[in-house]
mmCIF file of C-alpha atoms in Angstrom:
data_model
loop_
_atom_site.group_PDB
_atom_site.id
_atom_site.type_symbol
_atom_site.label_atom_id
_atom_site.label_comp_id
_atom_site.label_asym_id
_atom_site.label_seq_id
_atom_site.Cartn_x
_atom_site.Cartn_y
_atom_site.Cartn_z
ATOM 1 C CA MET A 1 110.167 93.785 95.042
ATOM 2 C CA SER A 2 113.756 93.804 96.357
ATOM 3 C CA THR A 3 115.492 96.379 98.511
ATOM 4 C CA ASP A 4 118.914 97.810 97.787
ATOM 5 C CA ASP A 5 120.515 94.975 99.745
ATOM 6 C CA GLY A 6 118.629 92.326 97.796
ATOM 7 C CA VAL A 7 116.029 91.473 100.460
ATOM 8 C CA ALA A 8 112.594 90.894 98.940
ATOM 9 C CA VAL A 9 109.705 92.702 100.632
ATOM 10 C CA THR A 10 106.354 90.995 100.103
ATOM 11 C CA THR A 11 103.156 92.641 101.285
ATOM 12 C CA GLY A 12 100.467 90.740 103.137
ATOM 13 C CA ILE A 13 98.027 91.189 100.271
ATOM 14 C CA ALA A 14 100.548 89.705 97.814
ATOM 15 C CA ARG A 15 100.844 86.660 100.067
ATOM 16 C CA LEU A 16 97.047 86.396 100.208
ATOM 17 C CA HIS A 17 96.891 86.577 96.425
ATOM 18 C CA ASP A 18 99.296 83.649 96.200
ATOM 19 C CA SER A 19 97.483 81.711 98.952
ATOM 20 C CA PRO A 20 93.815 82.813 99.213
ATOM 21 C CA GLY A 21 93.281 80.338 102.049
ATOM 22 C CA LEU A 22 95.205 82.668 104.386
ATOM 23 C CA ALA A 23 91.966 84.638 104.820
ATOM 24 C CA GLY A 24 90.287 81.605 106.359
ATOM 25 C CA PRO A 25 87.123 79.798 105.302
ATOM 26 C CA GLY A 26 84.099 81.394 103.692
ATOM 27 C CA ARG A 27 83.465 84.559 101.717
ATOM 28 C CA PHE A 28 85.384 87.714 102.490
ATOM 29 C CA ALA A 29 85.161 91.427 101.785
ATOM 30 C CA LEU A 30 88.161 93.619 101.072
ATOM 31 C CA VAL A 31 88.645 96.983 102.786
ATOM 32 C CA THR A 32 90.757 98.754 100.172
ATOM 33 C CA ASN A 33 91.161 101.646 97.762
ATOM 34 C CA HIS A 34 93.075 102.609 94.621
ATOM 35 C CA ALA A 35 96.430 102.109 96.406
ATOM 36 C CA GLY A 36 95.562 98.460 97.003
ATOM 37 C CA VAL A 37 97.818 96.944 94.375
ATOM 38 C CA LEU A 38 100.191 94.016 94.067
ATOM 39 C CA PRO A 39 103.914 94.719 93.641
ATOM 40 C CA ASP A 40 103.477 94.533 89.855
ATOM 41 C CA LEU A 41 100.809 97.281 90.153
ATOM 42 C CA ARG A 42 97.829 95.050 89.373
ATOM 43 C CA PRO A 43 94.754 96.161 91.349
ATOM 44 C CA VAL A 44 94.150 93.751 94.189
ATOM 45 C CA ALA A 45 90.430 93.077 93.836
ATOM 46 C CA PRO A 46 90.357 91.787 90.225
ATOM 47 C CA ALA A 47 93.634 89.936 90.824
ATOM 48 C CA LEU A 48 92.161 88.106 93.810
ATOM 49 C CA LEU A 49 89.068 87.149 91.832
ATOM 50 C CA ALA A 50 91.243 85.870 88.977
ATOM 51 C CA ALA A 51 93.183 83.797 91.519
ATOM 52 C CA GLY A 52 89.960 82.144 92.638
ATOM 53 C CA ALA A 53 89.597 83.920 95.979
ATOM 54 C CA PRO A 54 86.032 84.002 97.392
ATOM 55 C CA LEU A 55 85.934 87.819 97.359
ATOM 56 C CA ALA A 56 82.343 88.959 97.730
ATOM 57 C CA ALA A 57 82.357 92.722 98.436
ATOM 58 C CA LEU A 58 84.484 95.868 98.641
ATOM 59 C CA PHE A 59 84.554 98.434 101.449
ATOM 60 C CA GLY A 60 85.889 101.946 100.794
ATOM 61 C CA PRO A 61 87.321 104.446 103.344
ATOM 62 C CA GLU A 62 87.555 108.250 103.356
ATOM 63 C CA HIS A 63 88.385 109.463 99.814
ATOM 64 C CA GLY A 64 86.516 106.449 98.417
ATOM 65 C CA LEU A 65 87.391 103.191 96.739
ATOM 66 C CA HIS A 66 89.001 105.001 93.805
ATOM 67 C CA GLY A 67 90.520 107.857 95.819
ATOM 68 C CA THR A 68 88.618 110.653 94.078
ATOM 69 C CA GLY A 69 87.264 112.331 97.221
ATOM 70 C CA GLN A 70 89.122 115.172 98.881
ATOM 71 C CA ALA A 71 89.534 115.453 102.665
ATOM 72 C CA GLY A 72 86.218 114.841 104.397
ATOM 73 C CA GLU A 73 84.715 113.214 101.297
ATOM 74 C CA SER A 74 84.190 109.691 99.995
ATOM 75 C CA GLU A 75 82.436 108.009 97.091
ATOM 76 C CA ALA A 76 78.911 106.673 96.794
ATOM 77 C CA ALA A 77 78.125 103.023 97.398
ATOM 78 C CA GLY A 78 77.171 100.950 94.382
ATOM 79 C CA THR A 79 78.733 98.355 92.109
ATOM 80 C CA ASP A 80 82.379 98.320 91.118
ATOM 81 C CA PRO A 81 82.466 98.277 87.292
ATOM 82 C CA ASP A 82 85.786 96.428 87.174
ATOM 83 C CA THR A 83 84.769 93.466 89.306
ATOM 84 C CA GLY A 84 80.972 93.600 89.492
ATOM 85 C CA LEU A 85 81.234 93.475 93.290
ATOM 86 C CA PRO A 86 79.059 95.559 95.610
ATOM 87 C CA VAL A 87 80.864 98.568 97.108
ATOM 88 C CA TYR A 88 80.059 99.747 100.641
ATOM 89 C CA ASP A 89 81.061 103.228 101.805
ATOM 90 C CA THR A 90 82.338 103.147 105.397
ATOM 91 C CA TYR A 91 83.204 106.838 105.786
ATOM 92 C CA ARG A 92 81.373 108.440 108.731
ATOM 93 C CA CYS A 93 79.615 105.149 109.297
ATOM 94 C CA GLU A 94 79.905 103.510 112.705
ATOM 95 C CA GLY A 95 77.888 101.807 115.426
ATOM 96 C CA ASP A 96 74.639 100.127 114.424
ATOM 97 C CA ARG A 97 74.843 101.457 110.855
ATOM 98 C CA LEU A 98 78.234 99.865 110.333
ATOM 99 C CA ASP A 99 77.087 96.631 111.969
ATOM 100 C CA LYS A 100 74.188 96.494 109.505
ATOM 101 C CA LEU A 101 76.558 97.122 106.603
ATOM 102 C CA LEU A 102 78.632 94.098 107.581
ATOM 103 C CA ILE A 103 75.590 91.896 108.093
ATOM 104 C CA ASP A 104 74.039 92.968 104.781
ATOM 105 C CA SER A 105 77.257 92.114 102.922
ATOM 106 C CA GLY A 106 76.812 88.438 103.831
ATOM 107 C CA ILE A 107 80.514 87.849 104.466
ATOM 108 C CA ASP A 108 82.387 85.700 106.960
ATOM 109 C CA THR A 109 85.619 87.718 107.038
ATOM 110 C CA LEU A 110 86.821 91.277 106.502
ATOM 111 C CA VAL A 111 90.292 91.656 104.964
ATOM 112 C CA HIS A 112 91.875 95.056 105.577
ATOM 113 C CA ASP A 113 94.411 96.298 102.999
ATOM 114 C CA LEU A 114 94.783 100.069 103.309
ATOM 115 C CA GLN A 115 98.184 101.752 103.143
ATOM 116 C CA ASP A 116 98.568 103.606 106.432
ATOM 117 C CA ILE A 117 101.208 106.327 106.798
ATOM 118 C CA GLY A 118 102.003 106.006 110.478
ATOM 119 C CA ALA A 119 100.200 109.048 111.920
ATOM 120 C CA ARG A 120 97.394 108.867 114.471
ATOM 121 C CA PHE A 121 95.194 111.373 112.655
ATOM 122 C CA TYR A 122 95.306 109.541 109.311
ATOM 123 C CA THR A 123 91.774 108.173 109.248
ATOM 124 C CA TYR A 124 92.474 104.761 107.695
ATOM 125 C CA ALA A 125 93.576 103.501 111.109
ATOM 126 C CA TRP A 126 90.190 104.446 112.584
ATOM 127 C CA THR A 127 88.287 102.946 109.660
ATOM 128 C CA MET A 128 90.128 99.764 110.621
ATOM 129 C CA PHE A 129 89.258 100.223 114.294
ATOM 130 C CA ASP A 130 85.562 100.895 113.654
ATOM 131 C CA LEU A 131 85.361 97.833 111.404
ATOM 132 C CA MET A 132 87.144 95.713 114.024
ATOM 133 C CA VAL A 133 84.547 96.811 116.581
ATOM 134 C CA SER A 134 81.651 95.996 114.245
ATOM 135 C CA ALA A 135 83.236 92.681 113.283
ATOM 136 C CA ALA A 136 83.552 91.774 116.971
ATOM 137 C CA ARG A 137 79.892 92.594 117.555
ATOM 138 C CA THR A 138 78.645 90.697 114.508
ATOM 139 C CA GLY A 139 80.882 87.634 114.775
ATOM 140 C CA ILE A 140 82.869 88.350 111.615
ATOM 141 C CA ARG A 141 86.563 87.515 111.460
ATOM 142 C CA PHE A 142 89.033 90.346 110.814
ATOM 143 C CA VAL A 143 92.226 89.910 108.802
ATOM 144 C CA VAL A 144 94.876 92.569 108.259
ATOM 145 C CA ALA A 145 96.923 92.081 105.090
ATOM 146 C CA ASP A 146 99.887 94.017 106.406
ATOM 147 C CA ARG A 147 102.042 96.591 104.642
ATOM 148 C CA PRO A 148 105.217 98.374 105.783
ATOM 149 C CA ASN A 149 104.976 101.624 107.709
ATOM 150 C CA PRO A 150 106.371 104.148 105.192
ATOM 151 C CA LEU A 151 108.048 106.102 108.012
ATOM 152 C CA GLY A 152 109.810 103.002 109.281
ATOM 153 C CA GLY A 153 109.108 101.306 112.577
ATOM 154 C CA LEU A 154 111.954 102.315 114.868
ATOM 155 C CA VAL A 155 110.493 105.526 116.308
ATOM 156 C CA SER A 156 107.258 106.810 117.785
ATOM 157 C CA GLU A 157 106.782 110.484 118.566
ATOM 158 C CA GLY A 158 104.347 112.812 120.276
ATOM 159 C CA PRO A 159 101.871 112.333 123.124
ATOM 160 C CA VAL A 160 99.293 109.597 123.482
ATOM 161 C CA LEU A 161 95.698 110.750 122.970
ATOM 162 C CA GLU A 162 94.066 111.544 126.315
ATOM 163 C CA PRO A 163 90.583 110.433 127.434
ATOM 164 C CA GLY A 164 87.853 112.803 126.347
ATOM 165 C CA TRP A 165 89.508 113.831 123.090
ATOM 166 C CA ALA A 166 88.482 110.913 120.881
ATOM 167 C CA SER A 167 87.256 111.604 117.338
ATOM 168 C CA PHE A 168 87.703 110.148 113.867
ATOM 169 C CA VAL A 169 91.239 111.585 113.848
ATOM 170 C CA GLY A 170 91.993 109.524 116.948
ATOM 171 C CA ARG A 171 89.716 106.978 118.602
ATOM 172 C CA ALA A 172 92.105 105.512 121.193
ATOM 173 C CA PRO A 173 95.318 106.279 123.128
ATOM 174 C CA VAL A 174 97.968 106.209 120.395
ATOM 175 C CA PRO A 175 100.916 108.597 119.879
ATOM 176 C CA VAL A 176 100.876 111.115 117.034
ATOM 177 C CA ARG A 177 103.511 109.119 115.131
ATOM 178 C CA HIS A 178 102.922 105.572 116.289
ATOM 179 C CA GLY A 179 105.724 103.594 114.611
ATOM 180 C CA LEU A 180 103.577 100.509 113.940
ATOM 181 C CA THR A 181 102.283 98.767 110.855
ATOM 182 C CA ALA A 182 98.511 98.461 110.459
ATOM 183 C CA GLY A 183 98.736 94.849 111.602
ATOM 184 C CA GLU A 184 100.681 95.757 114.731
ATOM 185 C CA LEU A 185 98.297 98.602 115.488
ATOM 186 C CA ALA A 186 95.370 96.206 115.083
ATOM 187 C CA ARG A 187 96.985 93.807 117.574
ATOM 188 C CA HIS A 188 97.396 96.653 120.056
ATOM 189 C CA LEU A 189 93.847 97.983 119.613
ATOM 190 C CA ASN A 190 92.352 94.505 119.849
ATOM 191 C CA THR A 191 93.543 94.181 123.430
ATOM 192 C CA SER A 192 93.455 97.807 124.549
ATOM 193 C CA ALA A 193 90.419 99.412 122.922
ATOM 194 C CA VAL A 194 88.157 97.108 120.880
ATOM 195 C CA PRO A 195 86.837 95.169 123.921
ATOM 196 C CA GLN A 196 85.932 98.431 125.653
ATOM 197 C CA VAL A 197 83.605 99.364 122.786
ATOM 198 C CA ALA A 198 82.463 95.984 121.451
ATOM 199 C CA GLY A 199 82.438 94.051 124.715
ATOM 200 C CA GLN A 200 84.952 91.565 123.363
ATOM 201 C CA ALA A 201 87.978 91.361 121.083
ATOM 202 C CA VAL A 202 87.573 90.504 117.428
ATOM 203 C CA GLU A 203 88.925 87.244 116.003
ATOM 204 C CA LEU A 204 92.048 88.784 114.468
ATOM 205 C CA THR A 205 94.613 87.452 112.012
ATOM 206 C CA VAL A 206 97.562 89.401 110.603
ATOM 207 C CA ILE A 207 99.060 88.246 107.304
ATOM 208 C CA GLU A 208 102.537 89.636 107.793
ATOM 209 C CA ALA A 209 104.584 91.449 105.195
ATOM 210 C CA THR A 210 107.783 89.466 104.784
ATOM 211 C CA GLY A 211 111.236 90.891 104.271
ATOM 212 C CA TRP A 212 110.411 94.189 105.999
ATOM 213 C CA ARG A 213 112.607 95.456 108.813
ATOM 214 C CA ARG A 214 111.784 98.319 111.138
ATOM 215 C CA ALA A 215 114.650 100.445 109.840
ATOM 216 C CA MET A 216 113.098 100.518 106.338
ATOM 217 C CA ASP A 217 111.134 103.560 105.238
ATOM 218 C CA ALA A 218 109.064 103.636 102.043
ATOM 219 C CA GLU A 219 111.999 104.191 99.725
ATOM 220 C CA ALA A 220 114.005 101.362 101.277
ATOM 221 C CA THR A 221 111.329 98.711 100.646
ATOM 222 C CA GLY A 222 111.589 98.770 96.860
ATOM 223 C CA LEU A 223 107.783 98.674 96.704
ATOM 224 C CA PRO A 224 105.956 101.049 94.336
ATOM 225 C CA TRP A 225 104.494 104.154 95.968
ATOM 226 C CA ILE A 226 100.902 105.015 95.147
ATOM 227 C CA ALA A 227 99.402 108.044 96.851
ATOM 228 C CA PRO A 228 97.107 106.490 99.491
ATOM 229 C CA SER A 229 95.003 109.667 99.522
ATOM 230 C CA PRO A 230 94.897 112.751 97.282
ATOM 231 C CA ASN A 231 97.161 114.883 99.469
ATOM 232 C CA ILE A 232 99.885 112.320 100.215
ATOM 233 C CA PRO A 233 101.415 112.162 96.730
ATOM 234 C CA THR A 234 104.949 111.068 97.679
ATOM 235 C CA PRO A 235 106.925 109.443 100.496
ATOM 236 C CA ALA A 236 108.352 112.916 101.178
ATOM 237 C CA THR A 237 104.822 114.103 101.946
ATOM 238 C CA ALA A 238 104.230 111.192 104.295
ATOM 239 C CA ARG A 239 107.494 111.979 106.094
ATOM 240 C CA VAL A 240 106.422 115.492 107.126
ATOM 241 C CA TYR A 241 102.691 114.768 107.561
ATOM 242 C CA PRO A 242 102.769 113.682 111.247
ATOM 243 C CA GLY A 243 103.933 117.226 112.007
ATOM 244 C CA THR A 244 102.513 119.553 109.397
ATOM 245 C CA CYS A 245 99.044 118.011 109.586
ATOM 246 C CA LEU A 246 98.802 119.996 112.827
ATOM 247 C CA PHE A 247 98.478 123.107 110.666
ATOM 248 C CA GLU A 248 95.015 121.847 109.705
ATOM 249 C CA GLY A 249 94.083 123.128 113.166
ATOM 250 C CA THR A 250 95.263 126.678 112.342
ATOM 251 C CA ASN A 251 94.424 129.466 109.921
ATOM 252 C CA LEU A 252 97.525 128.671 107.851
ATOM 253 C CA SER A 253 97.322 126.795 104.590
ATOM 254 C CA GLU A 254 98.932 123.364 104.944
ATOM 255 C CA GLY A 255 99.553 123.296 101.198
ATOM 256 C CA ARG A 256 96.305 121.698 100.081
ATOM 257 C CA GLY A 257 95.424 122.986 96.643
ATOM 258 C CA THR A 258 99.074 122.829 95.564
ATOM 259 C CA THR A 259 101.352 120.098 94.239
ATOM 260 C CA GLN A 260 103.215 119.947 97.571
ATOM 261 C CA PRO A 261 100.611 119.518 100.315
ATOM 262 C CA PHE A 262 102.028 119.305 103.840
ATOM 263 C CA GLU A 263 105.529 120.065 102.580
ATOM 264 C CA ILE A 264 104.643 123.763 102.477
ATOM 265 C CA VAL A 265 102.693 125.985 104.847
ATOM 266 C CA GLY A 266 101.768 129.615 104.449
ATOM 267 C CA ALA A 267 99.366 132.449 105.164
ATOM 268 C CA PRO A 268 98.577 135.950 103.845
ATOM 269 C CA TYR A 269 100.085 137.567 106.937
ATOM 270 C CA LEU A 270 103.500 135.854 106.960
ATOM 271 C CA ASP A 271 106.495 137.973 106.045
ATOM 272 C CA GLY A 272 110.263 137.845 105.789
ATOM 273 C CA ARG A 273 110.725 137.167 109.503
ATOM 274 C CA PHE A 274 109.321 133.650 109.540
ATOM 275 C CA THR A 275 111.970 131.661 107.670
ATOM 276 C CA PRO A 276 114.974 133.213 109.475
ATOM 277 C CA ALA A 277 113.275 132.619 112.833
ATOM 278 C CA LEU A 278 112.851 128.941 111.981
ATOM 279 C CA ALA A 279 116.435 128.668 110.772
ATOM 280 C CA GLU A 280 117.647 130.033 114.131
ATOM 281 C CA LEU A 281 116.090 127.015 115.869
ATOM 282 C CA ALA A 282 118.563 124.699 114.101
ATOM 283 C CA LEU A 283 116.047 121.852 114.180
ATOM 284 C CA PRO A 284 117.640 118.507 113.275
ATOM 285 C CA GLY A 285 117.287 117.055 109.794
ATOM 286 C CA VAL A 286 115.373 119.912 108.161
ATOM 287 C CA HIS A 287 115.990 123.193 106.321
ATOM 288 C CA PHE A 288 113.345 125.826 105.656
ATOM 289 C CA ARG A 289 113.016 127.686 102.362
ATOM 290 C CA ASP A 290 111.042 130.891 102.013
ATOM 291 C CA LEU A 291 108.434 130.669 99.241
ATOM 292 C CA ARG A 292 105.257 132.176 97.853
ATOM 293 C CA TYR A 293 102.321 130.256 96.427
ATOM 294 C CA VAL A 294 98.632 130.464 95.530
ATOM 295 C CA PRO A 295 96.433 127.497 96.556
ATOM 296 C CA ALA A 296 93.942 126.425 93.897
ATOM 297 C CA PHE A 297 91.451 125.281 96.543
ATOM 298 C CA HIS A 298 90.975 124.826 100.305
ATOM 299 C CA LYS A 299 92.265 127.500 102.712
ATOM 300 C CA HIS A 300 93.021 130.893 101.156
ATOM 301 C CA ALA A 301 92.159 129.579 97.690
ATOM 302 C CA GLY A 302 93.250 131.993 94.979
ATOM 303 C CA ARG A 303 95.178 134.248 97.362
ATOM 304 C CA PRO A 304 98.936 134.888 97.244
ATOM 305 C CA LEU A 305 100.558 133.411 100.350
ATOM 306 C CA ARG A 306 104.014 133.546 101.826
ATOM 307 C CA GLY A 307 105.409 130.645 103.801
ATOM 308 C CA VAL A 308 108.050 127.959 103.951
ATOM 309 C CA GLN A 309 108.858 124.623 102.420
ATOM 310 C CA LEU A 310 110.297 121.931 104.669
ATOM 311 C CA HIS A 311 113.302 120.252 103.067
ATOM 312 C CA VAL A 312 114.198 117.103 104.986
ATOM 313 C CA THR A 313 117.977 116.736 104.845
ATOM 314 C CA ASP A 314 118.390 113.792 107.223
ATOM 315 C CA ARG A 315 115.515 111.309 107.333
ATOM 316 C CA GLU A 316 116.729 109.636 110.515
ATOM 317 C CA ALA A 317 117.348 112.843 112.465
ATOM 318 C CA PHE A 318 114.163 114.623 111.353
ATOM 319 C CA ALA A 319 111.424 114.656 114.010
ATOM 320 C CA PRO A 320 108.226 115.827 112.272
ATOM 321 C CA VAL A 321 106.114 116.360 115.380
ATOM 322 C CA ARG A 322 108.708 118.364 117.285
ATOM 323 C CA THR A 323 109.454 120.384 114.153
ATOM 324 C CA ALA A 324 105.827 121.396 113.653
ATOM 325 C CA VAL A 325 105.334 122.216 117.331
ATOM 326 C CA ALA A 326 108.382 124.494 117.253
ATOM 327 C CA MET A 327 106.932 126.186 114.148
ATOM 328 C CA LEU A 328 103.626 126.832 115.940
ATOM 329 C CA ALA A 329 105.430 128.514 118.824
ATOM 330 C CA VAL A 330 107.281 130.800 116.404
ATOM 331 C CA LEU A 331 104.027 131.718 114.668
ATOM 332 C CA ARG A 332 102.332 132.708 117.916
ATOM 333 C CA ARG A 333 105.375 134.766 118.959
ATOM 334 C CA LEU A 334 105.839 136.610 115.652
ATOM 335 C CA TYR A 335 102.192 137.037 114.622
ATOM 336 C CA PRO A 336 100.117 137.222 117.832
ATOM 337 C CA ASP A 337 97.312 139.254 116.231
ATOM 338 C CA ASP A 338 97.006 137.174 113.064
ATOM 339 C CA PHE A 339 97.723 133.563 113.958
ATOM 340 C CA ALA A 340 94.568 131.686 115.012
ATOM 341 C CA TRP A 341 93.202 128.196 115.689
ATOM 342 C CA HIS A 342 90.343 126.528 113.837
ATOM 343 C CA THR A 343 87.334 124.947 115.497
ATOM 344 C CA ALA A 344 86.063 121.476 114.634
ATOM 345 C CA ASP A 345 82.969 119.431 114.086
ATOM 346 C CA VAL A 346 83.404 116.964 116.949
ATOM 347 C CA ASP A 347 81.100 114.303 115.572
ATOM 348 C CA ALA A 348 82.792 114.167 112.184
ATOM 349 C CA GLY A 349 86.280 114.752 113.533
ATOM 350 C CA VAL A 350 87.036 117.173 110.699
ATOM 351 C CA GLU A 351 87.246 120.902 110.239
ATOM 352 C CA GLY A 352 83.945 122.640 110.500
ATOM 353 C CA THR A 353 81.937 125.018 112.614
ATOM 354 C CA GLY A 354 81.816 123.093 115.848
ATOM 355 C CA HIS A 355 82.689 124.306 119.323
ATOM 356 C CA ARG A 356 86.054 122.618 119.912
ATOM 357 C CA HIS A 357 89.446 123.455 118.500
ATOM 358 C CA PHE A 358 90.540 121.052 115.793
ATOM 359 C CA ILE A 359 94.136 121.290 117.008
ATOM 360 C CA ASP A 360 93.011 119.685 120.282
ATOM 361 C CA LEU A 361 91.565 116.682 118.439
ATOM 362 C CA LEU A 362 94.712 116.363 116.349
ATOM 363 C CA TRP A 363 97.005 116.659 119.370
ATOM 364 C CA GLY A 364 94.822 114.477 121.570
ATOM 365 C CA SER A 365 94.341 117.117 124.293
ATOM 366 C CA ASP A 366 94.249 120.890 124.724
ATOM 367 C CA ARG A 367 97.744 121.009 126.206
ATOM 368 C CA LEU A 368 99.531 122.128 123.038
ATOM 369 C CA ARG A 369 97.092 124.947 122.278
ATOM 370 C CA ARG A 370 97.181 126.234 125.835
ATOM 371 C CA ALA A 371 100.982 126.160 125.994
ATOM 372 C CA VAL A 372 101.378 127.994 122.677
ATOM 373 C CA ASP A 373 98.775 130.616 123.619
ATOM 374 C CA ALA A 374 100.480 131.206 126.961
ATOM 375 C CA GLY A 375 103.835 131.780 125.285
ATOM 376 C CA GLU A 376 105.315 128.739 126.999
ATOM 377 C CA ASP A 377 107.813 126.391 125.390
ATOM 378 C CA PRO A 378 105.617 123.585 123.990
ATOM 379 C CA LEU A 379 108.476 121.202 123.141
ATOM 380 C CA PRO A 380 108.395 119.494 126.562
ATOM 381 C CA LEU A 381 104.917 118.269 125.574
ATOM 382 C CA CYS A 382 106.565 116.188 122.839
ATOM 383 C CA ASP A 383 107.953 113.039 124.343
ATOM 384 C CA PRO A 384 111.438 112.334 122.977
ATOM 385 C CA PRO A 385 111.304 109.951 120.012
ATOM 386 C CA ARG A 386 111.113 106.434 121.426
ATOM 387 C CA PRO A 387 110.781 102.832 120.227
ATOM 388 C CA PRO A 388 107.163 101.820 119.451
ATOM 389 C CA GLY A 389 107.390 98.988 121.974
ATOM 390 C CA ARG A 390 107.837 101.598 124.698
ATOM 391 C CA TRP A 391 104.210 102.688 124.389
ATOM 392 C CA ALA A 392 102.477 99.773 122.622
ATOM 393 C CA GLY A 393 104.326 96.877 124.222
ATOM 394 C CA ASP A 394 106.854 94.638 122.543
ATOM 395 C CA ASP A 395 104.279 91.846 122.350
ATOM 396 C CA VAL A 396 102.435 93.581 119.504
ATOM 397 C CA LEU A 397 105.544 93.988 117.344
ATOM 398 C CA LEU A 398 105.851 91.591 114.413
ATOM 399 C CA TYR A 399 109.013 92.742 112.657
ATOM 400 C CA PRO A 400 112.680 92.922 113.652
ATOM 401 C CA ALA A 401 114.729 96.082 113.971
ATOM 402 C CA ASP A 402 118.046 94.530 112.944
ATOM 403 C CA LEU A 403 119.360 93.752 109.492
ATOM 404 C CA ALA A 404 118.248 90.127 109.478
ATOM 405 C CA PRO A 405 115.398 89.607 107.012
ATOM 406 C CA CYS A 406 111.960 88.797 108.343
ATOM 407 C CA PRO A 407 111.391 85.036 108.147
ATOM 408 C CA GLU A 408 108.613 83.657 106.052
ATOM 409 C CA GLY A 409 105.791 82.695 108.362
ATOM 410 C CA SER A 410 102.160 81.873 108.694
ATOM 411 C CA PRO A 411 99.697 84.620 109.570
ATOM 412 C CA ARG A 412 99.291 85.419 113.259
#
């Protein structure tokens, strides 16, 4: 596909389809889901088989290979009817169990092709990390077929996860909005975190996306958008998600059960004060619209709610993490008796009945919750938006920030 300025963006998986040898020798498995398509929308797995690639198995993440599972769900293992390949479910599978899964698959290489959305708590990054760890332990090569970061790659935002707060919504020290592609994140984790768990780094190759520049968001790439999970239907959803996902850690609806998840938030106790209070903040790049809605499922299902919709007016100026943190402070100030935090199941890293606050796992520490509860200004906890190389190191970056097109190159 071509961008508005005529530059062709080619995903890593499209390059692998054209040159199956980029995955290296031997049989490989594909870590993918329904969003794993070529630019012409052909599903990747059958296209690779038709191209003669030695694809031997499929691995599915949270939501499953076909994306039918809601948050905290996946799909059963079995046989894929379209390809006849065995399907392995990786969700909530780690350690020895995941090692055994890789060994049982009989593969030499794992090829990762999941569309990330650039937020630390989006679990596809940690599916990748867990598989990298198991691949390192079992002697299996790991290849990332890279895709663009739909939020662009110029900015990272929010604090780095602190020790002691690791879960499946954040395994390693990474900012809330990390600003990396999956391949760049894999390069960072392979030096900073994988050896600590596996005892050694994995043999890693990144098949770069060509033509992508860090200034490009999803719309600028010209690539088709397929919802990578049920509640990220559009690029607009992905844009606000690094901030409004924090509302999963509260008693507000984050819009699940509606057609605009994460773009709207609401609760039974909100009233006409909320939207004007947010407007007074004059947050950059966003307007707030008062609305009412009834979620079909998830929090407050079937109940009339009042809340706001975030309308992003300037994609470059909008800072999703800072916006959501400012919203949380307003909620605590206006509704001190009604606003509340959720607890979490620590082992699963999802909402549940555990003994820790889910907001702490999402934020990567308890600092945000404590600041909001104390009535302090929480915005200083948000580092100013900064280049990804500032936290990850320029050596992991694969793509330029300027307007020169990415050169064609061999995988790294």
